[in-house]
Short mmCIF file of C-alpha atoms in Angstrom, two decimals:
data_model
loop_
_atom_site.label_atom_id
_atom_site.label_comp_id
_atom_site.label_asym_id
_atom_site.label_seq_id
_atom_site.Cartn_x
_atom_site.Cartn_y
_atom_site.Cartn_z
CA UNK A 1 2.34 21.03 -5.55
CA UNK A 2 3.53 22.59 -8.80
CA UNK A 3 6.08 25.37 -8.84
CA UNK A 4 8.13 27.09 -11.50
CA UNK A 5 11.55 28.77 -11.36
CA UNK A 6 14.01 30.20 -13.87
CA UNK A 7 17.34 28.46 -14.44
CA UNK A 8 20.01 30.59 -16.17
CA UNK A 9 17.10 32.80 -17.31
CA UNK A 10 16.43 30.45 -20.24
CA UNK A 11 15.09 27.17 -18.83
CA UNK A 12 11.91 26.80 -16.81
CA UNK A 13 12.21 23.89 -14.40
CA UNK A 14 8.91 22.41 -13.25
CA UNK A 15 8.77 20.32 -10.11
CA UNK A 16 5.81 18.18 -9.08
CA UNK A 17 5.87 16.71 -5.61
CA UNK A 18 3.61 14.32 -3.76
CA UNK A 19 4.15 12.78 -0.34
CA UNK A 20 2.30 10.12 1.58
CA UNK A 21 3.18 8.77 4.99
CA UNK A 22 2.03 5.34 6.06
CA UNK A 23 2.21 4.76 9.80
CA UNK A 24 1.52 1.31 11.17
CA UNK A 25 1.49 1.14 14.95
CA UNK A 26 1.76 -1.68 17.40
CA UNK A 27 0.89 0.41 20.42
CA UNK A 28 -0.05 0.06 24.09
CA UNK A 29 -2.95 -2.23 23.48
CA UNK A 30 -4.15 -5.51 24.94
CA UNK A 31 -1.11 -5.92 27.20
CA UNK A 32 1.42 -5.14 24.46
CA UNK A 33 4.57 -3.79 26.08
CA UNK A 34 6.53 -1.37 23.86
CA UNK A 35 9.65 -1.84 26.02
CA UNK A 36 9.75 -5.59 25.47
CA UNK A 37 11.95 -7.25 22.85
CA UNK A 38 10.29 -9.73 20.52
CA UNK A 39 12.87 -12.11 18.98
CA UNK A 40 11.69 -14.20 16.05
CA UNK A 41 12.73 -17.59 14.71
CA UNK A 42 14.96 -16.08 12.04
CA UNK A 43 16.20 -13.09 14.01
CA UNK A 44 17.46 -13.01 17.60
CA UNK A 45 18.54 -9.40 17.62
CA UNK A 46 18.85 -7.65 20.97
CA UNK A 47 18.43 -3.96 21.72
CA UNK A 48 22.17 -3.58 21.05
CA UNK A 49 22.00 -5.40 17.69
CA UNK A 50 19.49 -3.49 15.62
CA UNK A 51 20.24 -3.99 11.94
CA UNK A 52 19.44 -3.99 8.25
CA UNK A 53 20.54 -7.13 6.43
CA UNK A 54 20.63 -7.75 2.68
CA UNK A 55 20.14 -11.09 0.95
CA UNK A 56 19.65 -12.31 -2.61
CA UNK A 57 16.00 -12.59 -3.62
CA UNK A 58 16.20 -13.56 -7.30
CA UNK A 59 16.86 -12.22 -10.76
CA UNK A 60 14.54 -10.67 -13.32
CA UNK A 61 14.15 -11.99 -16.86
CA UNK A 62 16.53 -9.29 -18.09
CA UNK A 63 19.18 -10.40 -15.55
CA UNK A 64 18.76 -7.66 -12.95
CA UNK A 65 19.65 -8.76 -9.44
CA UNK A 66 16.92 -8.33 -6.83
CA UNK A 67 17.52 -8.22 -3.08
CA UNK A 68 15.56 -8.58 0.13
CA UNK A 69 16.27 -6.14 2.97
CA UNK A 70 15.37 -7.13 6.53
CA UNK A 71 14.89 -4.25 8.99
CA UNK A 72 14.97 -5.03 12.70
CA UNK A 73 14.34 -2.44 15.39
CA UNK A 74 15.70 -2.36 18.93
CA UNK A 75 12.77 -4.43 20.19
CA UNK A 76 13.14 -7.22 17.66
CA UNK A 77 10.25 -6.33 15.36
CA UNK A 78 10.93 -7.19 11.71
CA UNK A 79 9.96 -5.66 8.35
CA UNK A 80 11.12 -7.04 4.99
CA UNK A 81 11.29 -5.07 1.75
CA UNK A 82 12.48 -6.07 -1.71
CA UNK A 83 13.74 -3.59 -4.28
CA UNK A 84 11.52 -5.24 -6.90
CA UNK A 85 8.54 -2.90 -6.90
CA UNK A 86 9.73 -1.37 -3.59
CA UNK A 87 7.56 -4.12 -2.12
CA UNK A 88 6.82 -4.72 1.55
CA UNK A 89 6.99 -8.52 1.78
CA UNK A 90 6.58 -9.03 5.54
CA UNK A 91 5.85 -7.24 8.81
CA UNK A 92 5.99 -9.14 12.08
CA UNK A 93 3.80 -7.63 14.81
CA UNK A 94 3.09 -8.91 18.35
CA UNK A 95 -0.31 -10.08 19.52
CA UNK A 96 -1.77 -9.44 22.98
CA UNK A 97 0.51 -12.18 24.41
CA UNK A 98 3.63 -10.82 22.73
CA UNK A 99 3.76 -13.51 20.02
CA UNK A 100 4.92 -12.24 16.63
CA UNK A 101 3.06 -13.00 13.43
CA UNK A 102 3.57 -11.84 9.84
CA UNK A 103 0.54 -9.68 8.94
CA UNK A 104 1.41 -9.02 5.27
CA UNK A 105 0.40 -11.20 2.31
CA UNK A 106 3.32 -12.01 0.03
CA UNK A 107 5.74 -14.58 -1.34
CA UNK A 108 9.02 -16.26 -0.44
CA UNK A 109 10.99 -15.41 -3.60
CA UNK A 110 11.04 -13.12 -6.61
CA UNK A 111 10.14 -16.09 -8.78
CA UNK A 112 6.96 -16.52 -6.76
CA UNK A 113 6.10 -12.82 -7.15
CA UNK A 114 6.62 -13.06 -10.91
CA UNK A 115 4.51 -16.23 -11.13
CA UNK A 116 1.65 -14.79 -9.06
CA UNK A 117 -1.05 -12.71 -10.68
CA UNK A 118 0.79 -9.41 -10.67
CA UNK A 119 -2.36 -7.38 -11.22
CA UNK A 120 -2.92 -7.91 -7.50
CA UNK A 121 0.14 -5.70 -6.73
CA UNK A 122 1.07 -7.52 -3.50
CA UNK A 123 2.82 -5.04 -1.18
CA UNK A 124 4.22 -2.91 -4.01
CA UNK A 125 4.40 0.82 -4.55
CA UNK A 126 2.07 1.66 -7.41
CA UNK A 127 2.51 4.51 -9.89
CA UNK A 128 2.77 6.82 -11.68
CA UNK A 129 -0.95 7.03 -11.04
CA UNK A 130 -2.72 4.55 -8.80
CA UNK A 131 -6.30 3.53 -9.52
CA UNK A 132 -8.04 4.04 -12.85
CA UNK A 133 -7.80 6.65 -15.59
CA UNK A 134 -10.88 6.56 -17.80
CA UNK A 135 -10.31 5.50 -21.42
CA UNK A 136 -6.54 5.44 -20.75
CA UNK A 137 -6.09 9.10 -21.66
CA UNK A 138 -5.90 12.53 -20.12
CA UNK A 139 -5.36 16.13 -21.25
CA UNK A 140 -2.82 18.37 -19.51
CA UNK A 141 -2.13 21.97 -20.50
CA UNK A 142 -4.06 21.45 -23.74
CA UNK A 143 -2.13 18.34 -24.81
CA UNK A 144 -3.70 14.88 -24.97
CA UNK A 145 -1.76 11.88 -23.66
CA UNK A 146 -2.60 8.24 -24.44
CA UNK A 147 -1.68 5.66 -21.82
CA UNK A 148 -1.45 1.90 -21.75
CA UNK A 149 -4.98 0.47 -21.59
CA UNK A 150 -4.08 -2.39 -19.26
CA UNK A 151 -7.65 -2.59 -17.88
CA UNK A 152 -9.39 -2.24 -21.25
CA UNK A 153 -10.49 0.32 -22.15
CA UNK A 154 -9.03 2.00 -19.07
CA UNK A 155 -5.62 2.51 -17.49
CA UNK A 156 -4.92 1.22 -13.98
CA UNK A 157 -2.05 1.41 -11.47
CA UNK A 158 0.60 2.79 -13.82
CA UNK A 159 0.11 0.62 -16.88
CA UNK A 160 1.58 -2.60 -18.23
CA UNK A 161 4.88 -2.05 -16.44
CA UNK A 162 4.23 0.29 -13.56
CA UNK A 163 6.45 0.97 -10.57
CA UNK A 164 5.43 -2.38 -9.04
CA UNK A 165 7.22 -4.27 -11.85
CA UNK A 166 10.59 -2.49 -11.95
CA UNK A 167 13.82 -2.83 -9.96
CA UNK A 168 14.48 0.14 -7.69
CA UNK A 169 17.85 1.28 -6.35
CA UNK A 170 18.02 0.60 -2.62
CA UNK A 171 20.32 1.78 0.17
CA UNK A 172 20.12 1.77 3.98
CA UNK A 173 20.20 5.30 5.39
CA UNK A 174 20.76 6.76 8.82
CA UNK A 175 17.66 7.62 10.82
CA UNK A 176 17.39 8.68 14.44
CA UNK A 177 14.00 6.95 14.59
CA UNK A 178 15.10 3.43 13.68
CA UNK A 179 16.12 1.35 10.67
CA UNK A 180 15.47 3.01 7.30
CA UNK A 181 15.70 1.89 3.68
CA UNK A 182 15.67 4.39 0.82
CA UNK A 183 14.52 3.25 -2.62
CA UNK A 184 14.66 5.34 -5.80
CA UNK A 185 13.48 4.89 -9.36
CA UNK A 186 13.72 7.05 -12.50
CA UNK A 187 10.65 6.80 -14.70
CA UNK A 188 11.72 8.11 -18.12
CA UNK A 189 9.75 10.55 -20.23
CA UNK A 190 6.93 8.74 -22.12
CA UNK A 191 7.12 5.61 -19.94
CA UNK A 192 3.64 4.03 -20.19
CA UNK A 193 2.60 7.24 -21.99
CA UNK A 194 3.28 9.74 -19.18
CA UNK A 195 5.15 13.00 -19.85
CA UNK A 196 8.39 13.99 -18.13
CA UNK A 197 11.28 12.28 -16.39
CA UNK A 198 10.02 11.40 -12.92
CA UNK A 199 12.36 10.60 -10.03
CA UNK A 200 10.55 8.69 -7.28
CA UNK A 201 11.82 8.14 -3.74
CA UNK A 202 10.33 5.83 -1.11
CA UNK A 203 11.70 5.59 2.43
CA UNK A 204 10.58 2.78 4.72
CA UNK A 205 11.44 3.26 8.40
CA UNK A 206 10.87 0.69 11.13
CA UNK A 207 11.03 2.89 14.19
CA UNK A 208 12.13 1.90 17.66
CA UNK A 209 8.61 2.88 18.80
CA UNK A 210 7.29 -0.05 16.74
CA UNK A 211 5.93 2.02 13.86
CA UNK A 212 6.36 1.41 10.16
CA UNK A 213 6.61 4.66 8.23
CA UNK A 214 6.54 5.09 4.48
CA UNK A 215 7.37 8.45 2.93
CA UNK A 216 7.07 8.91 -0.83
CA UNK A 217 8.14 11.88 -2.95
CA UNK A 218 8.43 12.47 -6.69
CA UNK A 219 9.98 15.23 -8.81
CA UNK A 220 9.68 15.77 -12.56
CA UNK A 221 11.00 18.07 -15.27
CA UNK A 222 7.54 18.39 -16.90
CA UNK A 223 4.05 18.75 -15.45
CA UNK A 224 2.65 15.23 -15.01
CA UNK A 225 0.04 13.50 -12.88
CA UNK A 226 1.45 11.63 -9.86
CA UNK A 227 -0.52 9.53 -7.39
CA UNK A 228 1.59 7.01 -5.45
CA UNK A 229 0.21 4.37 -3.10
CA UNK A 230 1.41 1.34 -1.22
CA UNK A 231 -0.66 -1.74 -2.15
CA UNK A 232 -0.05 -4.03 0.84
CA UNK A 233 -2.67 -6.63 1.70
CA UNK A 234 -3.03 -6.63 5.50
CA UNK A 235 -4.37 -9.41 7.69
CA UNK A 236 -3.87 -8.59 11.36
CA UNK A 237 -4.65 -12.16 12.42
CA UNK A 238 -1.65 -13.24 10.33
CA UNK A 239 -1.26 -13.81 6.61
CA UNK A 240 -2.00 -17.55 7.04
CA UNK A 241 -5.13 -17.11 9.17
CA UNK A 242 -7.88 -17.07 6.52
CA UNK A 243 -10.12 -14.13 5.62
CA UNK A 244 -10.40 -10.66 7.16
CA UNK A 245 -14.20 -10.67 7.58
CA UNK A 246 -14.00 -10.83 11.39
CA UNK A 247 -11.84 -7.72 11.70
CA UNK A 248 -13.14 -4.27 12.61
CA UNK A 249 -12.47 -1.26 10.38
CA UNK A 250 -12.87 2.44 11.10
CA UNK A 251 -12.37 5.06 8.36
CA UNK A 252 -12.20 8.76 9.19
CA UNK A 253 -14.46 9.78 6.32
CA UNK A 254 -18.07 10.97 6.15
CA UNK A 255 -18.15 10.86 2.34
CA UNK A 256 -17.13 8.67 -0.58
CA UNK A 257 -16.87 8.92 -4.37
CA UNK A 258 -19.37 6.60 -6.13
CA UNK A 259 -18.23 4.47 -9.08
CA UNK A 260 -19.99 3.17 -12.16
CA UNK A 261 -20.02 -0.54 -13.08
CA UNK A 262 -16.52 -0.21 -14.56
CA UNK A 263 -15.31 1.25 -11.24
CA UNK A 264 -14.72 4.70 -12.72
CA UNK A 265 -15.73 7.56 -10.37
CA UNK A 266 -18.90 9.31 -11.52
CA UNK A 267 -17.76 12.69 -10.22
CA UNK A 268 -20.26 12.71 -7.37
CA UNK A 269 -19.39 12.91 -3.68
CA UNK A 270 -21.95 11.25 -1.43
CA UNK A 271 -22.50 10.78 2.30
CA UNK A 272 -21.79 7.37 3.81
CA UNK A 273 -24.66 7.80 6.28
CA UNK A 274 -27.23 4.98 6.19
CA UNK A 275 -25.18 2.99 3.65
CA UNK A 276 -22.98 -0.14 3.93
CA UNK A 277 -20.04 2.21 3.24
CA UNK A 278 -20.25 3.85 6.67
CA UNK A 279 -17.14 3.04 8.74
CA UNK A 280 -17.17 6.22 10.82
CA UNK A 281 -17.62 3.87 13.79
CA UNK A 282 -15.90 0.45 14.05
CA UNK A 283 -17.71 -2.06 11.86
CA UNK A 284 -17.15 -5.73 11.11
CA UNK A 285 -15.93 -5.94 7.52
CA UNK A 286 -17.95 -9.12 6.97
CA UNK A 287 -21.22 -7.44 8.00
CA UNK A 288 -20.78 -4.75 5.37
CA UNK A 289 -19.83 -7.22 2.65
CA UNK A 290 -23.01 -9.21 3.31
CA UNK A 291 -25.00 -6.01 2.79
CA UNK A 292 -23.24 -5.36 -0.54
CA UNK A 293 -24.11 -8.68 -2.17
CA UNK A 294 -25.92 -8.21 -5.50
CA UNK A 295 -26.01 -4.42 -5.05
CA UNK A 296 -23.70 -3.37 -7.89
CA UNK A 297 -24.74 -5.96 -10.49
CA UNK A 298 -26.49 -9.36 -10.57
CA UNK A 299 -24.61 -12.15 -8.76
CA UNK A 300 -22.12 -9.68 -7.31
CA UNK A 301 -20.43 -11.62 -4.48
CA UNK A 302 -19.90 -8.53 -2.34
CA UNK A 303 -16.88 -6.51 -1.35
CA UNK A 304 -15.43 -3.02 -1.08
CA UNK A 305 -13.38 -1.23 -3.73
CA UNK A 306 -14.02 2.49 -3.43
CA UNK A 307 -12.43 5.77 -2.47
CA UNK A 308 -13.28 7.64 0.74
CA UNK A 309 -12.95 11.42 1.13
CA UNK A 310 -10.98 11.78 4.35
CA UNK A 311 -12.02 14.28 7.01
CA UNK A 312 -9.53 16.98 7.98
CA UNK A 313 -7.00 19.07 6.10
CA UNK A 314 -5.41 17.15 3.23
CA UNK A 315 -1.93 18.59 3.69
CA UNK A 316 -1.64 17.57 7.34
CA UNK A 317 -0.87 14.15 8.73
CA UNK A 318 -4.10 12.75 10.20
CA UNK A 319 -5.59 9.45 11.26
CA UNK A 320 -7.21 7.90 8.19
CA UNK A 321 -8.15 4.38 9.28
CA UNK A 322 -7.91 1.88 12.12
CA UNK A 323 -8.10 -1.90 11.86
CA UNK A 324 -8.66 -4.12 14.92
CA UNK A 325 -8.41 -7.91 15.05
CA UNK A 326 -10.12 -9.15 18.24
CA UNK A 327 -8.54 -12.61 18.62
CA UNK A 328 -4.94 -11.41 18.48
CA UNK A 329 -5.67 -7.96 19.91
CA UNK A 330 -3.60 -6.37 17.14
CA UNK A 331 -4.53 -2.87 16.06
CA UNK A 332 -3.21 -0.92 13.08
CA UNK A 333 -3.52 2.83 12.61
CA UNK A 334 -2.88 4.43 9.25
CA UNK A 335 -2.01 8.13 9.10
CA UNK A 336 -1.62 10.15 5.92
CA UNK A 337 -1.52 13.67 4.49
CA UNK A 338 -3.49 12.62 1.40
CA UNK A 339 -7.15 13.61 0.80
CA UNK A 340 -8.49 10.14 0.00
CA UNK A 341 -8.15 6.46 0.85
CA UNK A 342 -9.18 3.50 -1.30
CA UNK A 343 -10.53 0.56 0.70
CA UNK A 344 -10.23 -2.75 -1.15
CA UNK A 345 -11.40 -5.85 0.70
CA UNK A 346 -9.60 -8.36 -1.49
CA UNK A 347 -12.64 -9.26 -3.60
CA UNK A 348 -11.22 -12.22 -5.50
CA UNK A 349 -13.76 -15.08 -5.35
CA UNK A 350 -11.80 -17.28 -7.79
CA UNK A 351 -8.39 -16.64 -6.23
CA UNK A 352 -6.24 -19.55 -5.09
CA UNK A 353 -2.66 -18.31 -4.92
CA UNK A 354 0.13 -20.06 -3.00
CA UNK A 355 1.86 -17.48 -0.79
CA UNK A 356 4.57 -17.53 1.88
CA UNK A 357 5.10 -20.88 3.55
CA UNK A 358 2.85 -22.59 0.98
CA UNK A 359 -0.21 -20.85 2.44
CA UNK A 360 -3.08 -20.71 -0.05
CA UNK A 361 -4.53 -17.19 -0.33
CA UNK A 362 -8.25 -17.06 -1.17
CA UNK A 363 -11.07 -14.52 -1.35
CA UNK A 364 -10.91 -11.67 1.21
CA UNK A 365 -7.57 -12.96 2.60
CA UNK A 366 -6.29 -9.40 3.06
CA UNK A 367 -7.43 -5.80 2.89
CA UNK A 368 -5.80 -2.80 1.21
CA UNK A 369 -5.92 0.79 2.44
CA UNK A 370 -4.47 2.88 -0.38
CA UNK A 371 -3.95 6.54 0.50
#
């Protein structure tokens, strides 16, 4: 939304705003009891001892201190966020027997995040503009802007040092819904080539109804493109359980935007009907990936990395996707007010990255749903 107003009759103040809400639910499903408390090995909070704790997580190369914030709701569920990249590092959800498991891919320390291949954007908030900008340039109001070509010759996920690679200010805030952490970052004019000072706010809330909410807003003093996403890799069987091919995905979208071989949208909008991209009904992710092998280019190993055009009004919160893991019985619903969702199935055939607890992450270990 872009608006203009006069300040002291001499200055025009432009404000650009974007908001996305991520809602992850552990709901009444497969004997899950929302009234039950679920203490974990590192947290024995009771309903009377809900909390946000802060601990040291490391230090950046330029000596900035980084912290890890642990949010615990009244039922003992746990979410962990670091102010480096406003990154979700862990989310413990119960299975059908009430056993908690961490369903987020990530690392045990800042040093591990820095050592990992950061182009994978584990759990971070990505910006100013998520996804690709062709030829690393755009024109706005008649002026051309050149961006960092960090995916030559294109620009991806905010550039060489996007929002995933900076230290955000963080503070716990009061919320009637549960435990909430507010993170803010000021992206200066010309950072990575973008115009305008941009103030970004992200609020994570772990509600007492066992939901994880993420609300993102941004304001600027010049017109500028803004497209924020959370880049968490989800594995509802648990981050250490192997690949996500046996999980069921539903996407509330009848259409998608085709890409060329460089994964730049062609400008078309096509129907998903009678294609491997159709997730209007629950589909095994692995079945679709098998259908995609060798379809985009010779020896293509298969996998999803494309944007879906969500059904419904873009300004209203709506169900965008559902993921179901049959062995654990866990189900995740994602709701958003954004018009599109990028489904990335973790297509990294050569990946061998050591994650939390010395778990080795490999191809298709997690899936991303980027609104």
